[in-house]
């Protein structure tokens, strides 16, 4: 049985005092269950403070992106070494907003996935189709390509530890959620792809999240699906109450 992983992706929101207040509330109330992991994916300037504040609690802190190099002349970038040194545990890679606005490609996502493992960080790799691609029946082929390229060259042990977040782009921030059956169908397809490139055993271990307008009102139905092991949540992760309800749903 796989654990559920609920990750709140704050994107470019909050200031430090708000971020600190949020984690103070969440760390004291988060359910103490082994069945669920709670992760907050925060902007870079908050990471050091949030890691310190969540120390000893169940809440883990993730970055929303990183460079794949360890150091060097890359003005404005943040390296995996810096994240690890702070105590960050996870990193979101290949979010559709980074693919769309910041020239992220399957190739850079693959380099970053390797770099994450080299430095002891767990990657949360995002994949997903546009509305046009869904309407053209290209979802499975597209997502399959993204998954295969992201995982290329990883060891089986690393694949098993990778978290994949299936986030259909048309469902992000739009209030439109994929039906739980449709979301599950794509997540199950991803697991099959992973099985093809590794083995059933590895595929069964992999955590696959759904993301796209997840909120307390629809999370139970999504998490009840056979191949959805958690959620990557934007808007509904910005309020402590709502984030806590989502984490609570992972304990059921
Ligand atoms: P929303 O939950 O706001 O739709 O965002 C989803 C997302 O992009 C999480 O990474």
GROMACS .gro file of C-alpha atoms and ligand atoms in nm:
model
  262
    1UNK     CA    1   0.000   0.000   0.000
    2UNK     CA    2   0.144   0.337  -0.106
    3UNK     CA    3   0.132   0.636   0.125
    4UNK     CA    4  -0.053   0.947   0.016
    5UNK     CA    5   0.151   1.260  -0.055
    6UNK     CA    6  -0.024   1.597  -0.034
    7UNK     CA    7   0.189   1.883  -0.161
    8UNK     CA    8   0.085   2.247  -0.155
    9UNK     CA    9   0.242   2.447  -0.436
   10UNK     CA   10   0.224   2.808  -0.330
   11UNK     CA   11   0.364   2.930  -0.663
   12UNK     CA   12   0.459   3.303  -0.643
   13UNK     CA   13   0.241   3.391  -0.345
   14UNK     CA   14   0.278   3.516   0.015
   15UNK     CA   15   0.543   3.721   0.194
   16UNK     CA   16   0.770   3.580   0.464
   17UNK     CA   17   0.549   3.672   0.761
   18UNK     CA   18   0.248   3.502   0.597
   19UNK     CA   19   0.453   3.195   0.512
   20UNK     CA   20   0.582   3.169   0.869
   21UNK     CA   21   0.233   3.213   1.015
   22UNK     CA   22   0.098   2.940   0.788
   23UNK     CA   23   0.354   2.682   0.895
   24UNK     CA   24   0.321   2.771   1.263
   25UNK     CA   25  -0.047   2.684   1.238
   26UNK     CA   26  -0.005   2.379   1.017
   27UNK     CA   27   0.278   2.212   1.209
   28UNK     CA   28   0.076   2.214   1.529
   29UNK     CA   29  -0.237   2.070   1.364
   30UNK     CA   30  -0.115   1.835   1.094
   31UNK     CA   31  -0.244   1.479   1.147
   32UNK     CA   32   0.017   1.252   1.299
   33UNK     CA   33  -0.037   0.966   1.058
   34UNK     CA   34   0.216   0.746   0.880
   35UNK     CA   35  -0.021   0.715   0.588
   36UNK     CA   36   0.021   1.069   0.462
   37UNK     CA   37   0.311   1.303   0.386
   38UNK     CA   38   0.254   1.678   0.389
   39UNK     CA   39   0.481   1.896   0.178
   40UNK     CA   40   0.487   2.271   0.120
   41UNK     CA   41   0.647   2.390  -0.203
   42UNK     CA   42   0.750   2.743  -0.120
   43UNK     CA   43   0.926   3.030  -0.299
   44UNK     CA   44   1.306   3.034  -0.252
   45UNK     CA   45   1.324   3.330  -0.007
   46UNK     CA   46   1.112   3.142   0.252
   47UNK     CA   47   1.285   2.806   0.241
   48UNK     CA   48   1.543   2.853   0.518
   49UNK     CA   49   1.288   2.989   0.760
   50UNK     CA   50   1.026   2.724   0.680
   51UNK     CA   51   1.274   2.438   0.713
   52UNK     CA   52   1.371   2.568   1.056
   53UNK     CA   53   1.009   2.611   1.164
   54UNK     CA   54   0.902   2.264   1.048
   55UNK     CA   55   1.203   2.090   1.201
   56UNK     CA   56   1.081   1.790   1.401
   57UNK     CA   57   0.731   1.809   1.255
   58UNK     CA   58   0.567   1.598   0.986
   59UNK     CA   59   0.572   1.883   0.734
   60UNK     CA   60   0.844   1.879   0.470
   61UNK     CA   61   0.960   2.171   0.261
   62UNK     CA   62   1.010   2.165  -0.115
   63UNK     CA   63   1.145   2.410  -0.369
   64UNK     CA   64   0.946   2.486  -0.685
   65UNK     CA   65   1.241   2.459  -0.923
   66UNK     CA   66   1.622   2.446  -0.932
   67UNK     CA   67   1.914   2.446  -1.174
   68UNK     CA   68   2.086   2.116  -1.253
   69UNK     CA   69   2.440   2.244  -1.202
   70UNK     CA   70   2.600   2.243  -0.856
   71UNK     CA   71   2.736   2.598  -0.880
   72UNK     CA   72   2.874   2.847  -1.128
   73UNK     CA   73   2.798   3.148  -1.344
   74UNK     CA   74   2.419   3.113  -1.365
   75UNK     CA   75   2.291   3.446  -1.236
   76UNK     CA   76   1.954   3.421  -1.066
   77UNK     CA   77   1.957   3.043  -1.036
   78UNK     CA   78   1.950   2.815  -0.730
   79UNK     CA   79   2.141   2.486  -0.718
   80UNK     CA   80   2.054   2.146  -0.569
   81UNK     CA   81   2.350   2.181  -0.333
   82UNK     CA   82   2.203   2.500  -0.188
   83UNK     CA   83   1.862   2.337  -0.139
   84UNK     CA   84   2.004   2.028   0.027
   85UNK     CA   85   2.222   2.239   0.253
   86UNK     CA   86   1.913   2.425   0.377
   87UNK     CA   87   1.732   2.102   0.465
   88UNK     CA   88   1.486   2.108   0.176
   89UNK     CA   89   1.370   1.751   0.099
   90UNK     CA   90   1.176   1.773  -0.230
   91UNK     CA   91   1.184   1.978  -0.549
   92UNK     CA   92   0.909   2.034  -0.806
   93UNK     CA   93   1.045   1.992  -1.159
   94UNK     CA   94   0.890   2.064  -1.497
   95UNK     CA   95   0.577   2.238  -1.372
   96UNK     CA   96   0.369   2.341  -1.674
   97UNK     CA   97   0.412   2.708  -1.579
   98UNK     CA   98   0.789   2.663  -1.601
   99UNK     CA   99   0.754   2.476  -1.929
  100UNK     CA  100   0.530   2.751  -2.068
  101UNK     CA  101   0.696   3.070  -1.938
  102UNK     CA  102   1.055   2.973  -1.858
  103UNK     CA  103   1.162   2.746  -2.143
  104UNK     CA  104   1.174   2.428  -1.935
  105UNK     CA  105   1.202   2.126  -2.164
  106UNK     CA  106   1.190   1.749  -2.119
  107UNK     CA  107   1.568   1.756  -2.155
  108UNK     CA  108   1.627   2.005  -1.871
  109UNK     CA  109   1.371   1.823  -1.656
  110UNK     CA  110   1.569   1.502  -1.706
  111UNK     CA  111   1.897   1.676  -1.611
  112UNK     CA  112   1.732   1.824  -1.303
  113UNK     CA  113   1.582   1.488  -1.201
  114UNK     CA  114   1.931   1.333  -1.211
  115UNK     CA  115   2.074   1.629  -1.019
  116UNK     CA  116   1.803   1.598  -0.753
  117UNK     CA  117   1.896   1.237  -0.682
  118UNK     CA  118   2.268   1.314  -0.686
  119UNK     CA  119   2.207   1.558  -0.405
  120UNK     CA  120   1.955   1.361  -0.200
  121UNK     CA  121   1.643   1.553  -0.303
  122UNK     CA  122   1.319   1.382  -0.407
  123UNK     CA  123   1.190   1.514  -0.740
  124UNK     CA  124   0.819   1.580  -0.798
  125UNK     CA  125   0.805   1.571  -1.178
  126UNK     CA  126   0.505   1.739  -1.340
  127UNK     CA  127   0.352   1.620  -1.665
  128UNK     CA  128   0.025   1.698  -1.838
  129UNK     CA  129  -0.151   1.798  -2.157
  130UNK     CA  130  -0.311   2.117  -2.289
  131UNK     CA  131  -0.681   2.130  -2.374
  132UNK     CA  132  -0.600   2.110  -2.747
  133UNK     CA  133  -0.393   1.798  -2.689
  134UNK     CA  134  -0.672   1.639  -2.484
  135UNK     CA  135  -0.930   1.719  -2.750
  136UNK     CA  136  -0.702   1.574  -3.017
  137UNK     CA  137  -0.680   1.252  -2.812
  138UNK     CA  138  -0.307   1.300  -2.757
  139UNK     CA  139  -0.303   1.293  -2.376
  140UNK     CA  140  -0.162   0.946  -2.321
  141UNK     CA  141   0.105   0.971  -2.592
  142UNK     CA  142   0.214   1.314  -2.472
  143UNK     CA  143   0.229   1.220  -2.104
  144UNK     CA  144   0.405   0.893  -2.186
  145UNK     CA  145   0.677   1.087  -2.370
  146UNK     CA  146   0.718   1.335  -2.084
  147UNK     CA  147   0.745   1.055  -1.827
  148UNK     CA  148   0.992   0.848  -2.029
  149UNK     CA  149   1.216   1.149  -2.098
  150UNK     CA  150   1.208   1.270  -1.737
  151UNK     CA  151   1.308   0.927  -1.603
  152UNK     CA  152   1.563   0.844  -1.873
  153UNK     CA  153   1.888   0.707  -1.729
  154UNK     CA  154   1.770   0.682  -1.368
  155UNK     CA  155   1.829   0.362  -1.172
  156UNK     CA  156   1.525   0.152  -1.084
  157UNK     CA  157   1.563   0.254  -0.722
  158UNK     CA  158   1.556   0.622  -0.824
  159UNK     CA  159   1.250   0.569  -1.044
  160UNK     CA  160   1.068   0.410  -0.750
  161UNK     CA  161   1.143   0.718  -0.539
  162UNK     CA  162   1.038   0.973  -0.802
  163UNK     CA  163   0.699   1.136  -0.751
  164UNK     CA  164   0.509   1.207  -1.072
  165UNK     CA  165   0.239   1.475  -1.064
  166UNK     CA  166  -0.014   1.446  -1.345
  167UNK     CA  167  -0.146   1.798  -1.395
  168UNK     CA  168  -0.365   1.855  -1.700
  169UNK     CA  169  -0.287   2.217  -1.793
  170UNK     CA  170  -0.653   2.301  -1.865
  171UNK     CA  171  -0.742   2.207  -1.505
  172UNK     CA  172  -0.480   2.430  -1.338
  173UNK     CA  173  -0.624   2.734  -1.165
  174UNK     CA  174  -0.942   2.713  -1.374
  175UNK     CA  175  -1.176   2.547  -1.127
  176UNK     CA  176  -1.213   2.265  -1.383
  177UNK     CA  177  -1.102   1.933  -1.239
  178UNK     CA  178  -1.050   1.627  -1.452
  179UNK     CA  179  -1.315   1.375  -1.350
  180UNK     CA  180  -1.165   1.134  -1.101
  181UNK     CA  181  -1.206   0.852  -1.356
  182UNK     CA  182  -1.026   1.049  -1.630
  183UNK     CA  183  -0.749   1.152  -1.389
  184UNK     CA  184  -0.714   0.793  -1.272
  185UNK     CA  185  -0.698   0.662  -1.627
  186UNK     CA  186  -0.399   0.882  -1.704
  187UNK     CA  187  -0.230   0.803  -1.370
  188UNK     CA  188  -0.278   0.431  -1.438
  189UNK     CA  189  -0.130   0.480  -1.784
  190UNK     CA  190   0.173   0.650  -1.628
  191UNK     CA  191   0.215   0.353  -1.394
  192UNK     CA  192   0.202   0.119  -1.693
  193UNK     CA  193   0.467   0.321  -1.873
  194UNK     CA  194   0.687   0.299  -1.565
  195UNK     CA  195   0.625  -0.075  -1.551
  196UNK     CA  196   0.733  -0.103  -1.915
  197UNK     CA  197   1.062   0.078  -1.855
  198UNK     CA  198   1.132  -0.086  -1.517
  199UNK     CA  199   0.917  -0.357  -1.360
  200UNK     CA  200   0.581  -0.412  -1.195
  201UNK     CA  201   0.746  -0.397  -0.854
  202UNK     CA  202   0.898  -0.054  -0.917
  203UNK     CA  203   0.579   0.080  -1.078
  204UNK     CA  204   0.375  -0.031  -0.778
  205UNK     CA  205   0.603   0.165  -0.546
  206UNK     CA  206   0.587   0.492  -0.737
  207UNK     CA  207   0.373   0.775  -0.598
  208UNK     CA  208   0.161   0.941  -0.868
  209UNK     CA  209  -0.026   1.257  -0.776
  210UNK     CA  210  -0.305   1.441  -0.952
  211UNK     CA  211  -0.304   1.820  -0.969
  212UNK     CA  212  -0.547   2.075  -1.111
  213UNK     CA  213  -0.814   2.254  -0.906
  214UNK     CA  214  -0.794   2.004  -0.619
  215UNK     CA  215  -0.983   2.130  -0.314
  216UNK     CA  216  -1.136   1.985   0.003
  217UNK     CA  217  -1.465   1.927  -0.181
  218UNK     CA  218  -1.318   1.697  -0.448
  219UNK     CA  219  -1.008   1.549  -0.286
  220UNK     CA  220  -1.175   1.241  -0.132
  221UNK     CA  221  -1.309   1.121  -0.463
  222UNK     CA  222  -0.972   1.172  -0.634
  223UNK     CA  223  -0.775   0.996  -0.360
  224UNK     CA  224  -1.018   0.703  -0.363
  225UNK     CA  225  -0.901   0.611  -0.714
  226UNK     CA  226  -0.671   0.312  -0.757
  227UNK     CA  227  -0.374   0.497  -0.909
  228UNK     CA  228  -0.396   0.844  -0.752
  229UNK     CA  229  -0.164   0.856  -0.452
  230UNK     CA  230  -0.189   1.219  -0.360
  231UNK     CA  231  -0.236   1.570  -0.486
  232UNK     CA  232  -0.029   1.867  -0.595
  233UNK     CA  233  -0.243   2.163  -0.500
  234UNK     CA  234  -0.214   2.529  -0.592
  235UNK     CA  235  -0.493   2.767  -0.488
  236UNK     CA  236  -0.644   2.548  -0.215
  237UNK     CA  237  -0.305   2.513  -0.043
  238UNK     CA  238  -0.273   2.883   0.035
  239UNK     CA  239  -0.501   2.878   0.340
  240UNK     CA  240  -0.389   2.669   0.639
  241UNK     CA  241  -0.740   2.533   0.705
  242UNK     CA  242  -0.792   2.412   0.356
  243UNK     CA  243  -0.440   2.263   0.333
  244UNK     CA  244  -0.502   2.076   0.661
  245UNK     CA  245  -0.829   1.936   0.527
  246UNK     CA  246  -0.647   1.809   0.219
  247UNK     CA  247  -0.380   1.641   0.433
  248UNK     CA  248  -0.650   1.493   0.655
  249UNK     CA  249  -0.812   1.343   0.344
  250UNK     CA  250  -0.488   1.152   0.285
  251UNK     CA  251  -0.526   0.966   0.615
  252UNK     CA  252  -0.861   0.807   0.518
  253LIG     P1  253  -0.452   2.476  -0.876
  253LIG     O1  254  -0.474   2.377  -0.764
  253LIG     O2  255  -0.459   2.617  -0.833
  253LIG     O3  256  -0.537   2.442  -0.995
  253LIG     O4  257  -0.299   2.456  -0.924
  253LIG     C1  258  -0.253   2.329  -0.953
  253LIG     C2  259  -0.106   2.334  -0.970
  253LIG     O5  260  -0.055   2.386  -1.067
  253LIG     C3  261  -0.023   2.275  -0.863
  253LIG     O6  262   0.109   2.263  -0.902
   0.00000   0.00000   0.00000
